[in-house]
Amino acid sequence: MLSEIKKIARADLETCYRDEGILASAVNFDDYWARDSFFASLGLLESGGDIKKVRQVLELFIKHQRKDGKIPRKIALNYNFLKYLGIKIRRKTPRPIYNSSLAWHFSVDDNLLFVIAFCRYAEKAKDEKFARDNFSSVQSALEFYAEKKILKNDLIDEAGFANWEDTIYKKGFVLYSSVLWHEAVKDFELLRSMLRNNVSTCVSTSVGTAKYSIPNSKDILASLQRTFWLTEERYFADSIYGNRKEKYFDLAGNVLAIIFGIADKNQSEDILNLVETRSIASLKKNKKKILHPLNFPRYPFWRVSPALFLFNMADYQNGISWSWIEALLIIAQLKTGKKEAAQKTFENLAGIISKNKHIHETYFLDGRPFDHTLWKSAVPFAWGAGLTLWAIAELEKNISS
């Protein structure tokens, strides 16, 4: 089954390849989206995939990076409003879009994922020249948050609808963004140290000095732990606004905290035990449920973008399952030594992928691809395919060891 799913994942991802980078999907999202491109790139890097394609993705977004360091949220190839009405008109030139779904805000994770993917590429490809030549792009991508004065207590204080869940209202400190912020700064510190220590005779470009102060990763980690960890509940809070801790369980943020080493051993076990407990309880109530909800409990209706109700898809980022998060859960389970749980998670996801012969963007919890009258799950889905390749690579390592 590993071989079959790997073949499907690779084919789906390659279907999304274009000359300049990786489309988010061949359906609905046939543009270059930053988070989709960079997560798919991480999957390629961690699974020993097409490293040249990763460099291509990085070059594309560096090309469209603003002077203040902002990486585009997406690079549109079509006229979006018409596209979602079923009318595709190709733009003469691609249009970089920097703001979030709300035009007066910017999304916060684009720069972070760019930095993580860049640093991982430099390490895996051992491409020191590329790293030196483009170091200023990475540095300015992180300094952007200090320049915009949105750092508070060493964390990013974000506006509403500003992270990957751009249809759910979250404001203040958000777990998902904070985890990526710590990882991006940590990877940047390692890259900077490597470039300063390695004297290359063929490269004259030096590592530039900072214009704005970036907190160090140890301080970010301490603040993140202090701010988000819920001692009684034993997981990281979804978000914090003012003094209010939102105690929704965000699966993506919590498993990323495990994968990136933010959660310690005990915390990792507590988080995954909760996931397993909730899954078992859910199965007892409804034996058809085989996938994990991206959050529980569900967010109240007032947090959901009104536009989603018009399309009858209010659950799009509220209580259903996403393929990329299922893949990350497998990786987190293996990292924590929960091999049987990882195998079960993979078997459930693999059975669905095998049946559909593709990796979809979103699923109902019983494994059916998301489908609501006016909106269907995107397929093939590069983000999910790339991270599925990473999960399979981790499973293969586990088997070989």
mmCIF file of C-alpha atoms in Angstrom:
data_model
loop_
_atom_site.group_PDB
_atom_site.id
_atom_site.type_symbol
_atom_site.label_atom_id
_atom_site.label_comp_id
_atom_site.label_asym_id
_atom_site.label_seq_id
_atom_site.Cartn_x
_atom_site.Cartn_y
_atom_site.Cartn_z
ATOM 1 C CA MET A 1 0.000 0.000 0.000
ATOM 2 C CA LEU A 2 2.902 2.373 0.689
ATOM 3 C CA SER A 3 4.091 1.901 -2.881
ATOM 4 C CA GLU A 4 0.613 2.473 -4.338
ATOM 5 C CA ILE A 5 -0.070 5.635 -2.335
ATOM 6 C CA LYS A 6 3.399 6.998 -3.051
ATOM 7 C CA LYS A 7 2.773 6.562 -6.768
ATOM 8 C CA ILE A 8 -0.575 8.388 -6.546
ATOM 9 C CA ALA A 9 0.874 11.191 -4.409
ATOM 10 C CA ARG A 10 3.788 11.724 -6.770
ATOM 11 C CA ALA A 11 1.503 11.731 -9.829
ATOM 12 C CA ASP A 12 -0.898 14.206 -8.190
ATOM 13 C CA LEU A 13 1.935 16.524 -7.224
ATOM 14 C CA GLU A 14 3.520 16.398 -10.675
ATOM 15 C CA THR A 15 0.128 17.171 -12.250
ATOM 16 C CA CYS A 16 0.336 20.489 -10.399
ATOM 17 C CA TYR A 17 3.822 21.264 -11.774
ATOM 18 C CA ARG A 18 4.115 24.242 -14.087
ATOM 19 C CA ASP A 19 7.193 25.803 -15.637
ATOM 20 C CA GLU A 20 7.674 28.347 -12.855
ATOM 21 C CA GLY A 21 6.515 26.383 -9.821
ATOM 22 C CA ILE A 22 3.720 24.294 -8.329
ATOM 23 C CA LEU A 23 0.020 25.099 -8.622
ATOM 24 C CA ALA A 24 -2.060 24.592 -5.501
ATOM 25 C CA SER A 25 -4.445 22.420 -7.507
ATOM 26 C CA ALA A 26 -5.586 21.790 -11.045
ATOM 27 C CA VAL A 27 -9.129 22.628 -9.851
ATOM 28 C CA ASN A 28 -10.333 25.722 -7.921
ATOM 29 C CA PHE A 29 -6.813 26.831 -6.996
ATOM 30 C CA ASP A 30 -4.828 26.745 -10.249
ATOM 31 C CA ASP A 31 -2.559 29.587 -9.158
ATOM 32 C CA TYR A 32 0.759 29.672 -7.314
ATOM 33 C CA TRP A 33 -0.244 29.828 -3.637
ATOM 34 C CA ALA A 34 2.616 30.413 -1.181
ATOM 35 C CA ARG A 35 1.536 28.059 1.611
ATOM 36 C CA ASP A 36 0.575 25.279 -0.796
ATOM 37 C CA SER A 37 3.822 25.641 -2.752
ATOM 38 C CA PHE A 38 6.057 25.738 0.308
ATOM 39 C CA PHE A 39 4.371 22.890 2.187
ATOM 40 C CA ALA A 40 4.531 20.785 -0.994
ATOM 41 C CA SER A 41 8.207 21.748 -1.251
ATOM 42 C CA LEU A 42 8.854 20.554 2.304
ATOM 43 C CA GLY A 43 7.281 17.256 1.312
ATOM 44 C CA LEU A 44 9.625 16.979 -1.654
ATOM 45 C CA LEU A 45 12.675 17.829 0.441
ATOM 46 C CA GLU A 46 11.874 15.445 3.291
ATOM 47 C CA SER A 47 10.995 12.567 0.952
ATOM 48 C CA GLY A 48 14.025 12.930 -1.303
ATOM 49 C CA GLY A 49 11.946 14.246 -4.185
ATOM 50 C CA ASP A 50 12.535 16.804 -6.927
ATOM 51 C CA ILE A 51 14.902 19.318 -5.308
ATOM 52 C CA LYS A 52 15.238 21.322 -8.544
ATOM 53 C CA LYS A 53 11.510 22.018 -8.460
ATOM 54 C CA VAL A 54 11.846 23.364 -4.918
ATOM 55 C CA ARG A 55 14.520 25.818 -6.032
ATOM 56 C CA GLN A 56 12.228 26.869 -8.876
ATOM 57 C CA VAL A 57 9.427 27.571 -6.394
ATOM 58 C CA LEU A 58 11.752 29.656 -4.216
ATOM 59 C CA GLU A 59 13.016 31.642 -7.203
ATOM 60 C CA LEU A 60 9.453 32.378 -8.312
ATOM 61 C CA PHE A 61 8.422 33.889 -4.984
ATOM 62 C CA ILE A 62 11.718 35.751 -4.533
ATOM 63 C CA LYS A 63 11.071 37.316 -7.947
ATOM 64 C CA HIS A 64 7.760 38.724 -6.674
ATOM 65 C CA GLN A 65 8.886 39.622 -3.142
ATOM 66 C CA ARG A 66 8.129 43.240 -2.200
ATOM 67 C CA LYS A 67 10.849 45.649 -1.102
ATOM 68 C CA ASP A 68 9.574 45.463 2.482
ATOM 69 C CA GLY A 69 10.154 41.707 2.463
ATOM 70 C CA LYS A 70 6.557 40.553 1.981
ATOM 71 C CA ILE A 71 6.150 37.314 0.044
ATOM 72 C CA PRO A 72 2.946 37.099 -2.030
ATOM 73 C CA ARG A 73 0.072 35.091 -0.558
ATOM 74 C CA LYS A 74 -0.465 33.897 -4.107
ATOM 75 C CA ILE A 75 0.503 34.664 -7.675
ATOM 76 C CA ALA A 76 -2.688 34.728 -9.703
ATOM 77 C CA LEU A 77 -2.645 33.334 -13.230
ATOM 78 C CA ASN A 78 -6.358 33.921 -13.884
ATOM 79 C CA TYR A 79 -8.986 36.499 -12.966
ATOM 80 C CA ASN A 80 -10.114 35.015 -9.667
ATOM 81 C CA PHE A 81 -13.668 36.336 -9.416
ATOM 82 C CA LEU A 82 -14.513 35.018 -12.860
ATOM 83 C CA LYS A 83 -12.703 31.734 -12.209
ATOM 84 C CA TYR A 84 -14.894 30.898 -9.236
ATOM 85 C CA LEU A 85 -17.918 31.480 -11.469
ATOM 86 C CA GLY A 86 -16.563 28.877 -13.860
ATOM 87 C CA ILE A 87 -15.081 31.379 -16.339
ATOM 88 C CA LYS A 88 -11.328 31.098 -16.795
ATOM 89 C CA ILE A 89 -9.538 33.987 -18.486
ATOM 90 C CA ARG A 90 -5.757 33.822 -18.400
ATOM 91 C CA ARG A 91 -3.899 36.965 -17.353
ATOM 92 C CA LYS A 92 -1.255 38.293 -19.722
ATOM 93 C CA THR A 93 1.165 38.496 -16.826
ATOM 94 C CA PRO A 94 0.881 36.814 -13.417
ATOM 95 C CA ARG A 95 -0.360 39.095 -10.629
ATOM 96 C CA PRO A 96 1.172 38.798 -7.134
ATOM 97 C CA ILE A 97 -1.366 39.291 -4.339
ATOM 98 C CA TYR A 98 -0.009 40.158 -0.905
ATOM 99 C CA ASN A 99 -3.108 40.717 1.189
ATOM 100 C CA SER A 100 -5.240 38.127 2.962
ATOM 101 C CA SER A 101 -8.848 37.365 2.050
ATOM 102 C CA LEU A 102 -9.612 40.724 3.669
ATOM 103 C CA ALA A 103 -7.967 43.271 1.367
ATOM 104 C CA TRP A 104 -6.817 45.549 4.185
ATOM 105 C CA HIS A 105 -4.821 42.833 5.991
ATOM 106 C CA PHE A 106 -1.862 40.719 4.940
ATOM 107 C CA SER A 107 -1.549 36.994 5.585
ATOM 108 C CA VAL A 108 1.184 36.115 8.076
ATOM 109 C CA ASP A 109 2.324 32.596 7.168
ATOM 110 C CA ASP A 110 3.620 33.197 3.628
ATOM 111 C CA ASN A 111 6.930 34.688 4.749
ATOM 112 C CA LEU A 112 7.386 32.076 7.466
ATOM 113 C CA LEU A 113 6.871 29.108 5.162
ATOM 114 C CA PHE A 114 9.168 30.718 2.583
ATOM 115 C CA VAL A 115 11.958 30.989 5.172
ATOM 116 C CA ILE A 116 11.466 27.389 6.370
ATOM 117 C CA ALA A 117 11.426 25.996 2.817
ATOM 118 C CA PHE A 118 14.448 28.113 1.825
ATOM 119 C CA CYS A 119 16.531 26.990 4.811
ATOM 120 C CA ARG A 120 15.547 23.341 4.362
ATOM 121 C CA TYR A 121 16.431 23.547 0.664
ATOM 122 C CA ALA A 122 19.842 25.085 1.413
ATOM 123 C CA GLU A 123 20.543 22.278 3.892
ATOM 124 C CA LYS A 124 19.285 19.363 1.764
ATOM 125 C CA ALA A 125 20.688 20.566 -1.569
ATOM 126 C CA LYS A 126 23.910 21.908 -0.010
ATOM 127 C CA ASP A 127 23.417 24.893 -2.302
ATOM 128 C CA GLU A 128 25.544 27.454 -0.479
ATOM 129 C CA LYS A 129 25.794 29.812 -3.447
ATOM 130 C CA PHE A 130 22.011 30.072 -3.770
ATOM 131 C CA ALA A 131 21.720 30.601 -0.014
ATOM 132 C CA ARG A 132 24.302 33.394 -0.014
ATOM 133 C CA ASP A 133 22.954 35.091 -3.131
ATOM 134 C CA ASN A 134 19.438 35.202 -1.698
ATOM 135 C CA PHE A 135 20.165 35.556 2.007
ATOM 136 C CA SER A 136 18.846 39.133 2.048
ATOM 137 C CA SER A 137 15.455 37.884 0.804
ATOM 138 C CA VAL A 138 15.218 35.466 3.726
ATOM 139 C CA GLN A 139 16.358 38.046 6.246
ATOM 140 C CA SER A 140 13.940 40.718 5.002
ATOM 141 C CA ALA A 141 11.097 38.156 5.045
ATOM 142 C CA LEU A 142 11.588 37.782 8.811
ATOM 143 C CA GLU A 143 12.346 41.453 9.482
ATOM 144 C CA PHE A 144 9.008 42.274 7.840
ATOM 145 C CA TYR A 145 7.153 41.461 11.071
ATOM 146 C CA ALA A 146 9.335 43.803 13.113
ATOM 147 C CA GLU A 147 9.056 46.531 10.486
ATOM 148 C CA LYS A 148 5.249 46.321 10.570
ATOM 149 C CA LYS A 149 5.379 46.482 14.384
ATOM 150 C CA ILE A 150 3.208 43.417 14.948
ATOM 151 C CA LEU A 151 5.589 41.597 17.315
ATOM 152 C CA LYS A 152 4.465 41.454 20.929
ATOM 153 C CA ASN A 153 6.053 39.350 23.668
ATOM 154 C CA ASP A 154 8.281 37.872 20.910
ATOM 155 C CA LEU A 155 5.210 36.501 19.063
ATOM 156 C CA ILE A 156 3.237 37.688 16.042
ATOM 157 C CA ASP A 157 0.088 39.607 16.954
ATOM 158 C CA GLU A 158 -2.028 39.032 13.859
ATOM 159 C CA ALA A 159 -5.221 40.510 12.460
ATOM 160 C CA GLY A 160 -8.358 38.524 11.668
ATOM 161 C CA PHE A 161 -8.509 35.981 8.814
ATOM 162 C CA ALA A 162 -4.715 36.270 8.423
ATOM 163 C CA ASN A 163 -3.441 32.674 8.522
ATOM 164 C CA TRP A 164 -4.193 29.506 6.543
ATOM 165 C CA GLU A 165 -7.693 29.312 8.043
ATOM 166 C CA ASP A 166 -8.670 32.443 6.174
ATOM 167 C CA THR A 167 -12.396 31.771 6.533
ATOM 168 C CA ILE A 168 -12.287 31.555 10.354
ATOM 169 C CA TYR A 169 -11.980 34.688 12.460
ATOM 170 C CA LYS A 170 -8.969 34.477 14.751
ATOM 171 C CA LYS A 171 -7.107 37.455 16.134
ATOM 172 C CA GLY A 172 -4.100 38.059 18.371
ATOM 173 C CA PHE A 173 -1.654 35.210 19.021
ATOM 174 C CA VAL A 174 -2.552 32.189 16.873
ATOM 175 C CA LEU A 175 -0.977 28.787 17.533
ATOM 176 C CA TYR A 176 -0.412 27.785 13.897
ATOM 177 C CA SER A 177 1.327 31.072 13.046
ATOM 178 C CA SER A 178 3.361 31.088 16.267
ATOM 179 C CA VAL A 179 4.666 27.562 15.667
ATOM 180 C CA LEU A 180 5.774 28.525 12.142
ATOM 181 C CA TRP A 181 7.322 31.749 13.491
ATOM 182 C CA HIS A 182 9.501 29.805 15.918
ATOM 183 C CA GLU A 183 10.547 27.273 13.276
ATOM 184 C CA ALA A 184 11.345 29.984 10.718
ATOM 185 C CA VAL A 185 13.545 31.938 13.152
ATOM 186 C CA LYS A 186 15.275 28.762 14.364
ATOM 187 C CA ASP A 187 16.026 27.631 10.799
ATOM 188 C CA PHE A 188 17.220 31.140 9.910
ATOM 189 C CA GLU A 189 19.625 31.155 12.854
ATOM 190 C CA LEU A 190 21.093 27.840 11.709
ATOM 191 C CA LEU A 191 21.436 29.071 8.130
ATOM 192 C CA ARG A 192 23.103 32.315 9.215
ATOM 193 C CA SER A 193 25.534 30.427 11.443
ATOM 194 C CA MET A 194 26.383 28.001 8.661
ATOM 195 C CA LEU A 195 27.056 30.774 6.141
ATOM 196 C CA ARG A 196 29.183 32.751 8.581
ATOM 197 C CA ASN A 197 31.252 29.716 9.522
ATOM 198 C CA ASN A 198 31.751 28.377 5.994
ATOM 199 C CA VAL A 199 34.251 30.380 4.004
ATOM 200 C CA SER A 200 33.558 29.791 0.330
ATOM 201 C CA THR A 201 36.244 30.771 -2.170
ATOM 202 C CA CYS A 202 33.782 30.882 -5.043
ATOM 203 C CA VAL A 203 31.228 33.155 -3.376
ATOM 204 C CA SER A 204 31.923 36.744 -2.483
ATOM 205 C CA THR A 205 28.430 37.702 -1.241
ATOM 206 C CA SER A 206 28.492 38.276 2.516
ATOM 207 C CA VAL A 207 25.792 37.695 5.089
ATOM 208 C CA GLY A 208 24.102 41.059 5.505
ATOM 209 C CA THR A 209 23.486 42.957 8.735
ATOM 210 C CA ALA A 210 19.976 43.213 10.145
ATOM 211 C CA LYS A 211 17.873 46.356 9.749
ATOM 212 C CA TYR A 212 15.355 45.289 12.370
ATOM 213 C CA SER A 213 15.750 43.208 15.500
ATOM 214 C CA ILE A 214 14.363 39.663 15.332
ATOM 215 C CA PRO A 215 13.778 37.805 18.625
ATOM 216 C CA ASN A 216 15.906 34.708 19.064
ATOM 217 C CA SER A 217 14.249 31.304 18.789
ATOM 218 C CA LYS A 218 14.824 30.409 22.464
ATOM 219 C CA ASP A 219 12.886 33.473 23.609
ATOM 220 C CA ILE A 220 10.122 32.730 21.101
ATOM 221 C CA LEU A 221 9.888 29.149 22.379
ATOM 222 C CA ALA A 222 9.646 30.287 25.997
ATOM 223 C CA SER A 223 6.946 32.813 25.131
ATOM 224 C CA LEU A 224 5.052 30.282 23.030
ATOM 225 C CA GLN A 225 5.070 27.710 25.833
ATOM 226 C CA ARG A 226 4.058 30.280 28.432
ATOM 227 C CA THR A 227 1.308 31.728 26.267
ATOM 228 C CA PHE A 228 -0.321 28.677 24.653
ATOM 229 C CA TRP A 229 0.110 25.573 26.825
ATOM 230 C CA LEU A 230 -3.040 24.653 28.770
ATOM 231 C CA THR A 231 -1.869 22.774 31.863
ATOM 232 C CA GLU A 232 -5.203 21.241 32.798
ATOM 233 C CA GLU A 233 -6.340 20.445 29.248
ATOM 234 C CA ARG A 234 -2.847 19.275 28.192
ATOM 235 C CA TYR A 235 -2.642 20.781 24.730
ATOM 236 C CA PHE A 236 -1.760 24.112 23.121
ATOM 237 C CA ALA A 237 -4.585 26.638 22.936
ATOM 238 C CA ASP A 238 -5.949 27.593 19.535
ATOM 239 C CA SER A 239 -5.398 31.331 19.968
ATOM 240 C CA ILE A 240 -5.096 34.087 22.548
ATOM 241 C CA TYR A 241 -6.717 37.490 22.219
ATOM 242 C CA GLY A 242 -6.014 39.872 25.077
ATOM 243 C CA ASN A 243 -6.222 37.761 28.226
ATOM 244 C CA ARG A 244 -8.691 35.320 26.699
ATOM 245 C CA LYS A 245 -7.370 31.860 25.815
ATOM 246 C CA GLU A 246 -9.455 30.170 23.131
ATOM 247 C CA LYS A 247 -9.487 26.511 24.181
ATOM 248 C CA TYR A 248 -10.489 25.028 20.841
ATOM 249 C CA PHE A 249 -8.178 22.191 19.851
ATOM 250 C CA ASP A 250 -6.370 23.017 16.614
ATOM 251 C CA LEU A 251 -4.977 19.790 15.185
ATOM 252 C CA ALA A 252 -2.639 21.445 12.665
ATOM 253 C CA GLY A 253 -1.004 23.751 15.206
ATOM 254 C CA ASN A 254 -0.576 21.012 17.796
ATOM 255 C CA VAL A 255 0.936 18.393 15.462
ATOM 256 C CA LEU A 256 3.269 21.001 13.930
ATOM 257 C CA ALA A 257 4.391 21.828 17.479
ATOM 258 C CA ILE A 258 5.318 18.149 17.885
ATOM 259 C CA ILE A 259 7.068 17.841 14.506
ATOM 260 C CA PHE A 260 9.096 21.027 14.999
ATOM 261 C CA GLY A 261 10.177 20.075 18.514
ATOM 262 C CA ILE A 262 8.235 22.790 20.341
ATOM 263 C CA ALA A 263 6.242 20.266 22.375
ATOM 264 C CA ASP A 264 8.376 18.237 24.746
ATOM 265 C CA LYS A 265 8.001 14.452 25.091
ATOM 266 C CA ASN A 266 5.263 14.600 27.736
ATOM 267 C CA GLN A 267 3.350 17.311 25.920
ATOM 268 C CA SER A 268 3.561 15.383 22.643
ATOM 269 C CA GLU A 269 2.143 12.274 24.281
ATOM 270 C CA ASP A 270 -0.645 14.267 25.949
ATOM 271 C CA ILE A 271 -1.639 15.874 22.649
ATOM 272 C CA LEU A 272 -1.701 12.605 20.714
ATOM 273 C CA ASN A 273 -3.489 10.777 23.517
ATOM 274 C CA LEU A 274 -6.195 13.417 23.314
ATOM 275 C CA VAL A 275 -6.455 12.956 19.542
ATOM 276 C CA GLU A 276 -6.735 9.205 20.017
ATOM 277 C CA THR A 277 -9.275 9.514 22.838
ATOM 278 C CA ARG A 278 -11.448 11.869 20.843
ATOM 279 C CA SER A 279 -11.205 9.610 17.808
ATOM 280 C CA ILE A 280 -12.232 6.517 19.789
ATOM 281 C CA ALA A 281 -15.162 8.392 21.351
ATOM 282 C CA SER A 282 -16.206 9.605 17.912
ATOM 283 C CA LEU A 283 -16.002 6.097 16.453
ATOM 284 C CA LYS A 284 -18.232 4.713 19.205
ATOM 285 C CA LYS A 285 -20.877 7.269 18.326
ATOM 286 C CA ASN A 286 -20.493 6.919 14.594
ATOM 287 C CA LYS A 287 -18.517 3.977 13.214
ATOM 288 C CA LYS A 288 -18.317 5.644 9.800
ATOM 289 C CA LYS A 289 -15.932 8.331 11.050
ATOM 290 C CA ILE A 290 -12.378 7.365 10.168
ATOM 291 C CA LEU A 291 -10.601 10.724 9.720
ATOM 292 C CA HIS A 292 -9.716 13.459 12.212
ATOM 293 C CA PRO A 293 -11.444 16.862 12.418
ATOM 294 C CA LEU A 294 -9.100 19.807 12.001
ATOM 295 C CA ASN A 295 -10.615 21.351 15.137
ATOM 296 C CA PHE A 296 -12.887 20.448 18.017
ATOM 297 C CA PRO A 297 -15.277 21.575 19.164
ATOM 298 C CA ARG A 298 -16.502 23.363 16.063
ATOM 299 C CA TYR A 299 -16.147 27.128 15.939
ATOM 300 C CA PRO A 300 -19.385 29.095 16.494
ATOM 301 C CA PHE A 301 -21.120 30.474 13.406
ATOM 302 C CA TRP A 302 -20.040 34.050 14.079
ATOM 303 C CA ARG A 303 -16.379 33.108 13.569
ATOM 304 C CA VAL A 304 -17.057 31.783 10.068
ATOM 305 C CA SER A 305 -16.785 34.127 7.088
ATOM 306 C CA PRO A 306 -20.317 35.068 5.909
ATOM 307 C CA ALA A 307 -19.301 34.269 2.320
ATOM 308 C CA LEU A 308 -19.134 30.568 3.163
ATOM 309 C CA PHE A 309 -22.794 30.434 4.119
ATOM 310 C CA LEU A 310 -23.663 31.708 0.644
ATOM 311 C CA PHE A 311 -21.907 28.674 -0.852
ATOM 312 C CA ASN A 312 -23.311 26.243 1.734
ATOM 313 C CA MET A 313 -19.797 25.406 2.927
ATOM 314 C CA ALA A 314 -19.636 26.774 6.468
ATOM 315 C CA ASP A 315 -17.797 23.605 7.540
ATOM 316 C CA TYR A 316 -14.972 24.084 4.996
ATOM 317 C CA GLN A 317 -12.424 24.958 7.713
ATOM 318 C CA ASN A 318 -14.576 23.980 10.654
ATOM 319 C CA GLY A 319 -14.721 20.357 11.771
ATOM 320 C CA ILE A 320 -13.968 18.408 8.582
ATOM 321 C CA SER A 321 -10.687 16.706 7.620
ATOM 322 C CA TRP A 322 -7.840 18.012 5.464
ATOM 323 C CA SER A 323 -5.399 15.662 3.741
ATOM 324 C CA TRP A 324 -2.287 17.660 4.655
ATOM 325 C CA ILE A 325 -3.158 17.578 8.360
ATOM 326 C CA GLU A 326 -3.766 13.815 8.291
ATOM 327 C CA ALA A 327 -0.286 13.428 6.775
ATOM 328 C CA LEU A 328 1.275 15.620 9.462
ATOM 329 C CA LEU A 329 -0.519 13.623 12.157
ATOM 330 C CA ILE A 330 1.193 10.447 10.888
ATOM 331 C CA ILE A 331 4.593 12.165 11.094
ATOM 332 C CA ALA A 332 3.860 13.441 14.624
ATOM 333 C CA GLN A 333 2.722 10.009 15.766
ATOM 334 C CA LEU A 334 5.912 8.395 14.462
ATOM 335 C CA LYS A 335 8.074 11.094 16.041
ATOM 336 C CA THR A 336 6.424 10.378 19.399
ATOM 337 C CA GLY A 337 6.832 6.613 19.060
ATOM 338 C CA LYS A 338 3.139 5.889 18.494
ATOM 339 C CA LYS A 339 3.781 3.470 15.629
ATOM 340 C CA GLU A 340 0.488 1.590 15.803
ATOM 341 C CA ALA A 341 -1.511 4.825 15.829
ATOM 342 C CA ALA A 342 0.497 6.093 12.860
ATOM 343 C CA GLN A 343 -0.133 2.868 10.971
ATOM 344 C CA LYS A 344 -3.871 3.122 11.652
ATOM 345 C CA THR A 345 -4.014 6.760 10.553
ATOM 346 C CA PHE A 346 -2.156 5.876 7.363
ATOM 347 C CA GLU A 347 -4.320 2.838 6.612
ATOM 348 C CA ASN A 348 -7.499 4.909 6.909
ATOM 349 C CA LEU A 349 -6.138 7.700 4.705
ATOM 350 C CA ALA A 350 -4.564 5.262 2.228
ATOM 351 C CA GLY A 351 -7.816 3.369 1.799
ATOM 352 C CA ILE A 352 -9.549 6.595 0.815
ATOM 353 C CA ILE A 353 -6.767 7.647 -1.549
ATOM 354 C CA SER A 354 -6.673 4.201 -3.151
ATOM 355 C CA LYS A 355 -10.430 4.265 -3.710
ATOM 356 C CA ASN A 356 -10.381 7.721 -5.339
ATOM 357 C CA LYS A 357 -7.001 7.325 -7.100
ATOM 358 C CA HIS A 358 -6.206 10.884 -6.052
ATOM 359 C CA ILE A 359 -5.446 12.950 -2.953
ATOM 360 C CA HIS A 360 -8.210 15.447 -2.318
ATOM 361 C CA GLU A 361 -7.943 18.730 -0.473
ATOM 362 C CA THR A 362 -10.737 18.043 2.028
ATOM 363 C CA TYR A 363 -12.878 15.157 3.255
ATOM 364 C CA PHE A 364 -15.904 14.539 5.398
ATOM 365 C CA LEU A 365 -14.935 12.504 8.445
ATOM 366 C CA ASP A 366 -16.251 9.305 6.843
ATOM 367 C CA GLY A 367 -13.696 9.688 4.043
ATOM 368 C CA ARG A 368 -15.945 11.063 1.306
ATOM 369 C CA PRO A 369 -14.370 13.970 -0.605
ATOM 370 C CA PHE A 370 -15.904 17.292 0.479
ATOM 371 C CA ASP A 371 -18.853 18.147 -1.778
ATOM 372 C CA HIS A 372 -21.468 20.830 -1.143
ATOM 373 C CA THR A 373 -23.601 21.806 -4.137
ATOM 374 C CA LEU A 374 -21.569 24.884 -5.132
ATOM 375 C CA TRP A 375 -18.126 23.727 -3.956
ATOM 376 C CA LYS A 376 -16.206 20.496 -4.321
ATOM 377 C CA SER A 377 -12.906 19.427 -2.846
ATOM 378 C CA ALA A 378 -9.926 20.473 -4.965
ATOM 379 C CA VAL A 379 -8.147 17.562 -6.658
ATOM 380 C CA PRO A 380 -5.324 16.857 -7.265
ATOM 381 C CA PHE A 381 -4.084 18.836 -4.282
ATOM 382 C CA ALA A 382 -0.360 19.650 -4.189
ATOM 383 C CA TRP A 383 -0.211 20.518 -0.481
ATOM 384 C CA GLY A 384 -1.751 17.203 0.558
ATOM 385 C CA ALA A 385 0.226 15.197 -2.004
ATOM 386 C CA GLY A 386 3.562 16.679 -0.937
ATOM 387 C CA LEU A 387 3.030 16.064 2.759
ATOM 388 C CA THR A 388 1.708 12.563 2.075
ATOM 389 C CA LEU A 389 5.069 11.836 0.405
ATOM 390 C CA TRP A 390 6.800 13.074 3.559
ATOM 391 C CA ALA A 391 4.594 10.856 5.747
ATOM 392 C CA ILE A 392 5.336 7.833 3.563
ATOM 393 C CA ALA A 393 9.070 8.537 3.758
ATOM 394 C CA GLU A 394 8.816 8.539 7.573
ATOM 395 C CA LEU A 395 6.846 5.278 7.514
ATOM 396 C CA GLU A 396 9.481 3.693 5.275
ATOM 397 C CA LYS A 397 12.259 4.775 7.650
ATOM 398 C CA ASN A 398 10.310 3.250 10.509
ATOM 399 C CA ILE A 399 9.923 -0.038 8.671
ATOM 400 C CA SER A 400 13.591 -0.209 7.694
ATOM 401 C CA SER A 401 14.691 0.460 11.275
#
